[in-house]
Structure formats: structure tokens, C-alpha cells
Amino acid sequence: MTGSTRPAGIVSAAVRTRRRVLTAAVLATTLGTTLFIAGALALLPASHRPPIPAGIGTVEPSAPGPPASTAPIPSGGVAPPVRISAAGIGLRSSLTNLHVQPDGHLGTPSNPGKAGWWSEGPIPGGPGAAVIVGHVDSRTGPAVFHNLSSLRPGDKITLHRRDGSTATFAVRALRQYAKDKIPDDQVYVLDGPPALRLITCGGTYDRGRQEYSDNLVVYADFVQSPAAPQHRS
């Protein structure tokens, strides 16, 4: 996806950025963004997709965030992520950086086999909740987040950083939301303890509108962040 052009065929995961953290591009367009995945995708039959639970675990309400800002969220000196893994569902993927586009939509990975990190948002292990987005399927079969709905509370997710350090998170809850019902104050948390949100498509696929009806959101809490390995000269 480039510029403000919407792709002809999409898998939609409706991701709306919090009103308090809109970038300059979003301020000129809308108070929320819709996540589009480029490419005309022939989706898997519903019977071949993992069932998405209505609600597993507990989602705690988040505290109010900071005032509006057009600047990236401070990283607190934490290195950016380059890979994500979750052994329990066989997830292992490099990460591409995602940005809000001039039309107010969040860019998405061009490769269904790779996940993407909202790079203007929190860094995994730094303040706030880092946001990682991935496709659920593609014309050729399951995509990177196909098994996301199989995660359960306590399952571990690890973000591997550029400096060799890692940030590990434990799943707390899974929720499925209609595209226009995502609770911004719970999903897009910009300050407070480190946390993680994984987002993919969910619900039914409307072939007429070429988009999914819902989003699956995985909430995860920070567990540990081992230091980067030291290299001796």
C-alpha cells in the first residue's frame, strides 16, 4: 500500500490509533485508522481457519494516556525489535516497520508471511504497549498470524531486538472486537508498564466489501528483558 490508495483486494484488520497519539498525517484526516493489507487475497474457507474465542482471560482497564503528540513515543533507550517468536504456536518471523500513511491508514506487511511493528509506537520492553500486526491468511494458505487464536493465558511471546537483547511477554487475554468497537484506551497504551498487543483479522469475511468484520487482539504482559550479550574483543 502506498500513499492514500486503498488496495483493490484486502484483508482488513481495523486498527484505530488512539486519539491522543495521532501523527501529523492522521490529524489531517481522521481520528482513527483502519488497517489494510495489500494484495487481492483468496481467503481460506472458514472451516480451515482456527476458531477465534469470544473472550479468554482478563483485560484490565488502562489508565489515561498523555496529551496529544505528533512525535514518536520515547523508547527509553530500548533497541527496536527485529523478530518475534512464540514457540507454543510455531510463530517465528522477522519484523517489518509499519507507519501511518498520509491517508491515515496504518501500513501493513507486504509479505503475508511476515509480521509488522508499529514503529512510531512503543518499543517492546519500553514504556507502553508495543503493537505487532500480521495477516491471518493469504491466497496460498495460512499466513504469519494464522494460529494467533490458539494462544492462551500464560503462553510466552518473545521479541528479539536489534542489539541482541530480548523482551518476553506472557499472554493475559484474547478478545475479538468488531472493527469499529476496538477499545482504544486498552489496545493503544502509550505509557506505563511495558506490554504487548498482537492484532490480526477475525470474524467473517465479506467478499463484497473485501474485508473481515472483526479483529482479534492478544493482550500480553512484560515478563523479562535479558541484557544484550557482551562481545569481547
Backbone as numpy.savetxt, mean C-alpha at the origin, in Angstrom:
# Nx Ny Nz CAx CAy CAz Cx Cy Cz
1.10 4.37 -16.04 0.26 5.56 -16.04 1.13 6.79 -16.04
0.88 7.71 -16.93 1.66 8.92 -16.99 0.74 10.12 -17.04
1.23 11.24 -16.50 0.44 12.45 -16.51 -0.90 12.25 -15.85
-1.96 12.80 -16.48 -3.29 12.70 -15.90 -4.18 11.74 -16.67
-3.57 10.94 -17.54 -4.35 10.02 -18.35 -4.72 8.78 -17.57
-5.99 8.43 -17.59 -6.40 7.20 -16.94 -6.27 6.05 -17.91
-5.73 4.91 -17.49 -5.56 3.78 -18.39 -6.90 3.23 -18.86
-6.89 2.66 -20.05 -8.13 2.14 -20.62 -8.63 0.94 -19.83
-7.73 0.07 -19.40 -8.11 -1.09 -18.62 -7.41 -1.02 -17.29
-8.12 -1.20 -16.19 -7.52 -0.99 -14.88 -7.96 -2.03 -13.88
-7.14 -2.24 -12.88 -7.54 -2.89 -11.65 -7.49 -1.79 -10.63
-8.60 -1.44 -10.04 -8.66 -0.26 -9.18 -8.56 -0.64 -7.72
-7.66 0.03 -7.00 -7.61 -0.07 -5.55 -7.76 1.34 -5.05
-8.93 1.69 -4.55 -9.23 3.10 -4.26 -8.46 3.55 -3.03
-7.38 4.27 -3.26 -6.54 4.75 -2.18 -6.67 6.25 -2.11
-7.24 6.77 -1.04 -7.42 8.21 -0.91 -6.47 8.75 0.14
-5.55 9.62 -0.26 -4.61 10.20 0.67 -5.33 11.09 1.67
-4.82 11.15 2.89 -5.44 11.95 3.92 -5.42 13.41 3.55
-6.48 14.10 3.88 -6.60 15.51 3.51 -5.46 16.35 4.05
-4.91 15.95 5.18 -3.86 16.74 5.80 -2.52 16.61 5.11
-2.35 15.66 4.20 -1.03 15.42 3.62 -1.05 15.45 2.11
-1.96 16.19 1.53 -2.03 16.26 0.08 -0.82 16.96 -0.49
-0.27 16.42 -1.56 0.82 17.07 -2.24 0.28 18.24 -3.04
1.19 19.08 -3.55 0.77 20.23 -4.32 -0.10 19.81 -5.50
0.24 18.67 -6.11 -0.54 18.21 -7.26 -1.96 17.86 -6.86
-2.11 17.23 -5.70 -3.43 16.83 -5.26 -4.25 18.03 -4.84
-3.60 19.02 -4.22 -4.31 20.21 -3.79 -5.01 20.89 -4.95
-4.45 20.75 -6.14 -5.03 21.40 -7.31 -6.18 20.61 -7.90
-6.41 19.39 -7.37 -7.42 18.56 -8.02 -8.50 18.07 -7.06
-8.11 17.27 -6.07 -9.13 16.60 -5.27 -8.63 16.33 -3.88
-9.54 16.11 -2.93 -9.16 15.80 -1.56 -8.82 14.34 -1.37
-8.93 13.56 -2.40 -8.57 12.15 -2.28 -8.02 11.65 -3.59
-7.31 10.51 -3.54 -6.80 9.94 -4.77 -7.35 8.55 -4.96
-7.50 8.16 -6.20 -7.91 6.81 -6.53 -6.74 6.12 -7.19
-6.43 4.95 -6.72 -5.28 4.21 -7.21 -5.65 3.40 -8.44
-4.94 3.63 -9.53 -5.19 2.89 -10.75 -3.96 2.09 -11.15
-4.19 0.89 -11.66 -3.12 0.06 -12.16 -3.21 0.00 -13.67
-2.13 0.38 -14.32 -2.16 0.49 -15.78 -2.20 -0.88 -16.44
-2.73 -0.92 -17.67 -2.74 -2.15 -18.45 -4.11 -2.76 -18.53
-4.47 -3.27 -19.67 -5.77 -3.93 -19.83 -5.64 -5.35 -19.31
-6.20 -5.61 -18.13 -5.99 -6.88 -17.47 -7.23 -7.77 -17.57
-7.02 -9.00 -18.02 -8.10 -9.99 -18.00 -8.01 -10.71 -16.66
-8.94 -10.43 -15.77 -8.81 -10.86 -14.39 -9.14 -12.33 -14.20
-8.59 -12.88 -13.11 -8.88 -14.26 -12.77 -10.34 -14.42 -12.39
-10.94 -15.59 -12.69 -12.29 -15.83 -12.21 -12.35 -15.73 -10.69
-13.48 -15.30 -10.16 -13.60 -15.11 -8.71 -13.29 -16.40 -7.95
-13.62 -17.54 -8.54 -13.39 -18.82 -7.85 -11.91 -19.12 -7.69
-11.04 -18.44 -8.45 -9.61 -18.68 -8.38 -8.89 -17.67 -7.50
-9.64 -16.71 -6.96 -9.02 -15.71 -6.10 -9.24 -16.07 -4.65
-8.24 -15.82 -3.76 -8.43 -16.11 -2.35 -9.59 -15.30 -1.79
-10.42 -15.89 -0.92 -11.51 -15.12 -0.32 -10.97 -14.02 0.58
-11.63 -12.89 0.58 -11.19 -11.77 1.42 -12.10 -11.69 2.63
-11.54 -11.73 3.83 -12.36 -11.70 5.03 -12.98 -10.33 5.24
-14.17 -10.32 5.84 -14.83 -9.05 6.12 -14.08 -8.26 7.17
-13.51 -8.94 8.12 -12.76 -8.26 9.16 -12.09 -9.25 10.09
-10.78 -9.15 10.21 -10.01 -10.01 11.10 -9.13 -9.14 11.97
-9.08 -9.39 13.27 -8.25 -8.60 14.17 -8.94 -7.30 14.54
-8.20 -6.45 15.27 -8.73 -5.20 15.79 -7.98 -4.01 15.22
-8.73 -3.04 14.70 -8.14 -1.81 14.20 -8.37 -0.72 15.23
-7.30 -0.23 15.80 -7.41 0.82 16.80 -7.53 2.17 16.11
-8.37 3.08 16.61 -8.45 4.41 16.02 -7.15 5.16 16.18
-6.80 5.96 15.18 -5.55 6.69 15.20 -5.76 8.10 15.72
-4.70 8.66 16.29 -4.75 10.04 16.78 -4.73 10.99 15.60
-5.26 12.22 15.78 -5.23 13.20 14.68 -3.82 13.45 14.19
-3.67 13.66 12.90 -2.36 13.91 12.31 -1.97 15.37 12.33
-0.84 15.72 11.72 -0.35 17.09 11.71 -1.11 17.94 10.71
-0.89 19.26 10.73 -1.54 20.14 9.76 -1.11 19.80 8.35
-1.85 20.36 7.36 -1.56 20.09 5.96 -0.14 20.49 5.61
0.48 19.72 4.72 1.84 20.00 4.28 2.02 19.50 2.86
2.81 20.20 2.07 3.10 19.74 0.71 4.46 19.07 0.64
5.16 18.96 1.77 6.49 18.37 1.80 6.40 16.89 2.14
7.38 16.07 1.67 7.41 14.66 2.05 7.49 14.51 3.56
6.97 13.42 4.08 7.03 13.15 5.51 8.47 12.91 5.94
8.94 13.52 7.05 10.31 13.31 7.50 10.59 11.84 7.76
11.77 11.39 7.39 12.10 9.97 7.54 12.74 9.64 8.86
13.19 10.68 9.59 13.86 10.43 10.86 15.19 9.73 10.68
15.82 9.88 9.50 17.11 9.25 9.26 17.03 7.79 8.86
15.82 7.26 8.63 15.64 5.86 8.27 15.83 5.69 6.76
16.59 4.67 6.36 16.82 4.41 4.94 15.54 3.92 4.27
15.33 4.26 3.00 14.11 3.83 2.29 14.12 2.32 2.00
12.94 1.74 1.81 12.85 0.30 1.56 13.12 -0.04 0.10
13.67 -1.23 -0.11 13.92 -1.71 -1.48 13.25 -3.05 -1.77
12.87 -3.80 -0.71 12.22 -5.09 -0.90 11.22 -5.34 0.22
10.25 -6.20 -0.04 9.29 -6.63 0.97 9.20 -8.14 0.94
9.04 -8.75 2.11 8.89 -10.20 2.17 7.93 -10.58 3.30
7.23 -11.68 3.09 6.35 -12.25 4.11 6.32 -13.76 3.86
7.12 -14.48 4.63 7.31 -15.91 4.39 6.00 -16.70 4.47
5.08 -16.26 5.32 3.84 -17.00 5.53 2.96 -17.10 4.30
3.09 -16.15 3.37 2.28 -16.20 2.14 3.16 -16.25 0.89
4.44 -16.53 1.09 5.35 -16.67 -0.05 5.60 -15.36 -0.79
5.50 -14.25 -0.07 5.70 -12.94 -0.69 7.16 -12.52 -0.63
7.69 -12.16 -1.79 9.06 -11.64 -1.87 9.12 -10.78 -3.14
9.31 -9.49 -2.96 9.26 -8.59 -4.11 10.16 -7.39 -3.89
10.79 -6.94 -4.97 11.45 -5.65 -4.92 10.36 -4.58 -4.94
10.74 -3.35 -4.58 9.77 -2.27 -4.49 10.09 -1.16 -5.50
9.05 -0.63 -6.10 9.20 0.55 -6.93 8.61 1.74 -6.18
9.16 2.93 -6.40 8.65 4.12 -5.72 7.38 4.61 -6.42
6.36 4.92 -5.65 5.11 5.43 -6.18 4.94 6.89 -5.79
4.39 7.68 -6.71 4.20 9.11 -6.48 2.79 9.52 -6.86
2.32 10.58 -6.24 1.04 11.15 -6.64 1.24 11.89 -7.95
0.39 11.59 -8.93 0.49 12.17 -10.26 -0.19 13.54 -10.33
0.10 14.32 -11.39 -0.50 15.65 -11.51 -2.02 15.66 -11.46
-2.67 14.55 -11.86 -4.13 14.53 -11.83 -4.67 14.10 -10.47
-3.77 13.90 -9.50 -4.21 13.53 -8.16 -4.28 12.05 -7.90
-3.95 11.22 -8.89 -3.95 9.77 -8.70 -2.57 9.29 -8.27
-2.56 8.31 -7.41 -1.31 7.72 -6.99 -0.82 6.77 -8.07
0.42 6.95 -8.51 1.00 6.05 -9.48 1.10 4.64 -8.91
1.19 3.65 -9.78 1.22 2.25 -9.34 2.29 1.48 -10.08
2.67 0.32 -9.57 3.69 -0.48 -10.25 3.25 -0.87 -11.66
4.11 -0.70 -12.63 3.78 -1.12 -14.00 3.86 -2.63 -14.15
4.61 -3.27 -13.27 4.77 -4.72 -13.29 3.88 -5.35 -12.22
2.87 -6.15 -12.59 1.99 -6.77 -11.59 2.73 -7.67 -10.61
3.94 -8.07 -10.96 4.71 -8.93 -10.07 5.51 -8.18 -9.02
5.42 -6.85 -9.04 6.17 -6.05 -8.07 5.23 -5.17 -7.26
5.61 -4.92 -6.01 4.85 -4.02 -5.14 5.47 -2.63 -5.22
4.74 -1.63 -4.73 5.23 -0.27 -4.76 5.03 0.43 -3.42
5.95 1.31 -3.10 5.92 2.07 -1.84 5.58 3.52 -2.13
4.63 4.10 -1.40 4.30 5.52 -1.51 5.48 6.31 -0.93
6.38 6.76 -1.80 7.67 7.29 -1.34 7.59 8.70 -0.79
6.46 9.41 -0.97 6.32 10.70 -0.30 5.71 10.54 1.09
5.35 9.32 1.44 4.77 9.05 2.75 5.82 8.54 3.72
5.38 8.01 4.87 6.31 7.50 5.87 7.20 6.38 5.34
8.42 6.33 5.87 9.36 5.26 5.55 9.17 4.12 6.56
9.18 2.88 6.12 9.00 1.76 7.05 10.00 1.81 8.21
9.50 1.82 9.43 10.35 1.91 10.60 10.52 3.32 11.11
10.11 4.31 10.31 10.12 5.70 10.74 8.76 6.07 11.29
8.56 7.34 11.67 7.26 7.76 12.21 6.12 7.54 11.23
4.98 7.08 11.73 3.79 6.92 10.90 3.71 5.58 10.21
2.67 5.43 9.39 2.40 4.16 8.71 2.85 4.21 7.26
3.84 3.39 6.92 4.28 3.27 5.53 3.19 2.56 4.72
3.01 2.97 3.46 1.98 2.40 2.60 2.62 1.66 1.43
2.30 0.37 1.31 2.78 -0.47 0.21 1.57 -0.97 -0.57
1.62 -0.83 -1.89 0.49 -1.17 -2.76 0.91 -2.23 -3.77
0.01 -3.15 -4.09 0.32 -4.16 -5.10 -0.93 -4.66 -5.79
-0.75 -5.21 -7.00 -1.85 -5.82 -7.75 -2.27 -7.14 -7.09
-3.51 -7.53 -7.31 -3.98 -8.82 -6.83 -3.91 -9.87 -7.94
-4.10 -9.46 -9.21 -3.99 -10.39 -10.32 -3.71 -9.63 -11.61
-3.52 -10.39 -12.68 -3.20 -9.81 -13.98 -3.76 -10.72 -15.07
-3.53 -10.37 -16.32 -4.06 -11.21 -17.41 -3.43 -12.59 -17.44
-2.24 -12.72 -16.85 -1.55 -14.01 -16.90 -1.72 -14.84 -15.63
-2.38 -14.29 -14.60 -2.56 -15.05 -13.38 -2.37 -14.22 -12.13
-2.09 -14.86 -10.99 -1.94 -14.15 -9.73 -0.81 -13.13 -9.79
-1.00 -12.00 -9.11 0.01 -10.96 -9.04 0.63 -10.93 -7.65
1.43 -9.92 -7.38 2.28 -9.90 -6.19 1.49 -10.01 -4.88
0.30 -9.38 -4.80 -0.48 -9.41 -3.56 -1.68 -10.36 -3.64
-1.58 -11.35 -4.49 -2.69 -12.30 -4.66 -3.06 -12.99 -3.35
-2.07 -13.31 -2.52 -2.32 -14.05 -1.29 -2.42 -13.16 -0.06
-2.57 -11.86 -0.26 -2.59 -10.94 0.87 -3.70 -11.27 1.86
-4.84 -11.71 1.36 -5.97 -12.00 2.24 -5.74 -13.22 3.12
-4.66 -13.97 2.85 -4.34 -15.14 3.68 -3.55 -14.78 4.93
-3.09 -13.53 5.02 -2.39 -13.10 6.22 -3.33 -13.12 7.43
-2.76 -13.39 8.59 -3.52 -13.40 9.83 -2.75 -12.68 10.93
-3.45 -12.21 11.97 -2.78 -11.50 13.06 -1.60 -12.29 13.60
-0.48 -11.59 13.74 0.75 -12.22 14.22 1.71 -12.57 13.11
1.23 -12.72 11.87 2.12 -13.01 10.75 3.10 -11.86 10.56
4.33 -12.19 10.18 5.38 -11.19 10.05 5.57 -10.73 8.61
5.83 -9.44 8.47 6.14 -8.81 7.19 7.43 -8.03 7.38
8.39 -8.21 6.49 9.68 -7.54 6.63 9.95 -6.62 5.45
10.35 -5.41 5.76 10.80 -4.46 4.75 12.32 -4.39 4.81
12.97 -4.61 3.69 14.42 -4.59 3.59 14.85 -3.23 3.05
15.74 -2.54 3.79 16.10 -1.17 3.45 17.37 -1.09 2.62
17.55 0.07 2.03 18.67 0.30 1.13 20.02 0.13 1.84
20.08 0.45 3.14 21.35 0.37 3.87 21.63 -1.02 4.43
20.78 -2.00 4.12 20.99 -3.36 4.59 20.23 -3.69 5.87
19.63 -2.70 6.50 18.84 -2.94 7.71 17.44 -3.42 7.31
16.68 -3.88 8.27 15.32 -4.34 8.02 14.36 -3.76 9.05
13.09 -3.73 8.71 12.03 -3.35 9.63 10.97 -4.44 9.56
10.68 -5.06 10.69 9.72 -6.17 10.73 8.44 -5.72 11.42
7.32 -6.13 10.83 6.01 -5.76 11.34 5.17 -7.01 11.55
4.26 -6.96 12.52 3.33 -8.06 12.78 1.92 -7.64 12.39
1.25 -8.48 11.63 -0.10 -8.18 11.20 -1.01 -8.04 12.42
-1.81 -6.97 12.43 -2.78 -6.73 13.50 -4.21 -6.98 13.03
-4.51 -6.60 11.79 -5.89 -6.71 11.33 -5.96 -6.67 9.81
-7.04 -7.21 9.26 -7.37 -7.09 7.84 -8.77 -6.50 7.75
-8.95 -5.56 6.82 -10.27 -4.97 6.60 -10.52 -4.80 5.11
-11.76 -5.01 4.69 -12.17 -4.74 3.32 -13.11 -3.56 3.35
-12.80 -2.55 2.51 -13.60 -1.33 2.47 -14.06 -1.05 1.04
-15.27 -0.50 0.92 -15.68 0.05 -0.36 -14.73 1.18 -0.71
-14.51 1.41 -2.00 -13.52 2.39 -2.44 -13.69 3.75 -1.80
-14.93 4.17 -1.64 -15.17 5.51 -1.11 -15.40 5.53 0.39
-15.09 4.41 1.05 -15.31 4.32 2.49 -14.03 4.04 3.28
-12.88 4.18 2.64 -11.63 3.94 3.36 -11.46 4.98 4.46
-11.20 4.54 5.70 -11.01 5.49 6.80 -9.62 6.13 6.74
-9.54 7.32 6.17 -8.25 7.97 5.96 -7.44 8.08 7.24
-8.11 8.38 8.37 -7.38 8.62 9.61 -6.79 7.35 10.20
-7.21 6.18 9.70 -6.65 4.92 10.17 -5.63 4.35 9.18
-5.84 4.61 7.90 -4.93 4.05 6.89 -3.72 4.95 6.68
-3.95 6.25 6.55 -2.86 7.18 6.24 -2.44 7.92 7.51
-1.62 7.26 8.32 -1.16 7.80 9.60 0.27 8.32 9.40
0.46 9.61 9.61 1.72 10.25 9.25 2.68 10.46 10.41
2.22 10.26 11.61 3.09 10.44 12.77 2.81 9.33 13.78
3.48 9.39 14.91 3.28 8.35 15.92 4.18 7.15 15.67
3.90 6.04 16.34 4.75 4.84 16.24 4.82 4.32 14.81
5.94 3.68 14.44 6.06 3.08 13.11 4.97 2.01 12.90
4.41 1.99 11.70 3.37 1.02 11.36 3.44 0.76 9.86
2.60 -0.14 9.40 2.61 -0.53 7.99 1.19 -0.77 7.51
0.91 -0.36 6.26 -0.36 -0.66 5.61 -0.06 -1.29 4.25
-0.65 -2.44 3.99 -0.57 -3.08 2.67 -1.94 -2.97 2.03
-2.00 -2.56 0.77 -3.28 -2.32 0.11 -3.32 -3.01 -1.25
-4.44 -3.68 -1.51 -4.65 -4.28 -2.82 -6.14 -4.22 -3.16
-6.50 -4.74 -4.32 -7.89 -4.73 -4.76 -8.71 -5.78 -4.02
-10.02 -5.56 -3.95 -10.90 -6.52 -3.31 -12.32 -6.36 -3.82
-13.19 -7.21 -3.33 -14.59 -7.14 -3.73 -14.81 -7.72 -5.11
-15.85 -7.27 -5.79 -16.19 -7.76 -7.11 -15.59 -6.85 -8.19
-15.37 -7.44 -9.36 -14.82 -6.67 -10.47 -15.93 -6.29 -11.43
-16.08 -5.00 -11.66 -17.08 -4.47 -12.58 -16.44 -4.30 -13.94
-16.77 -5.18 -14.89 -16.13 -5.11 -16.20 -16.59 -3.90 -17.00
-17.76 -3.41 -16.71 -18.21 -2.22 -17.39 -17.40 -0.99 -17.00
-17.17 -0.84 -15.69 -16.39 0.30 -15.18 -14.90 -0.01 -15.15
-14.56 -1.30 -15.32 -13.17 -1.76 -15.32 -12.47 -1.41 -14.01
-13.10 -1.79 -12.91 -12.49 -1.57 -11.61 -13.11 -2.49 -10.57
-12.35 -2.72 -9.51 -12.86 -3.48 -8.37 -13.71 -2.58 -7.50
-14.62 -3.19 -6.74 -15.52 -2.41 -5.89 -14.86 -2.00 -4.58
-13.90 -2.80 -4.08 -13.36 -2.58 -2.74 -11.83 -2.58 -2.72
-11.31 -2.31 -1.54 -9.90 -2.47 -1.22 -9.74 -3.40 -0.04
-8.70 -4.18 -0.04 -8.27 -4.93 1.13 -7.11 -4.17 1.75
-7.21 -3.89 3.04 -6.14 -3.18 3.76 -5.64 -4.08 4.88
-4.34 -4.29 4.92 -3.71 -5.04 6.00 -3.03 -4.03 6.93
-3.37 -4.09 8.22 -2.77 -3.24 9.24 -1.69 -4.04 9.96
-0.50 -3.48 10.10 0.58 -4.18 10.79 1.34 -3.22 11.70
1.81 -3.74 12.83 2.53 -2.95 13.82 4.01 -3.28 13.81
4.81 -2.28 14.13 6.26 -2.42 14.14 6.70 -3.39 15.24
7.63 -4.29 14.89 8.15 -5.27 15.84 9.60 -4.97 16.19
10.44 -4.89 15.16 11.85 -4.62 15.41 12.52 -4.09 14.15
13.69 -3.47 14.36 14.46 -2.92 13.25 15.94 -3.12 13.53
16.49 -4.30 13.19 17.92 -4.54 13.41 18.77 -3.53 12.65
19.91 -3.19 13.21 20.80 -2.23 12.57 21.39 -2.81 11.29
21.80 -1.91 10.42 22.45 -2.34 9.18 23.77 -3.04 9.51
24.13 -4.06 8.74 25.40 -4.76 8.99 26.60 -3.84 8.80
27.59 -4.01 9.65 28.81 -3.22 9.58 29.83 -3.92 8.68
30.40 -3.18 7.76 31.39 -3.75 6.84 32.79 -3.29 7.25
33.63 -4.24 7.54 35.00 -3.91 7.93 35.87 -3.71 6.71
36.73 -2.72 6.80 37.62 -2.45 5.67 38.87 -3.30 5.77
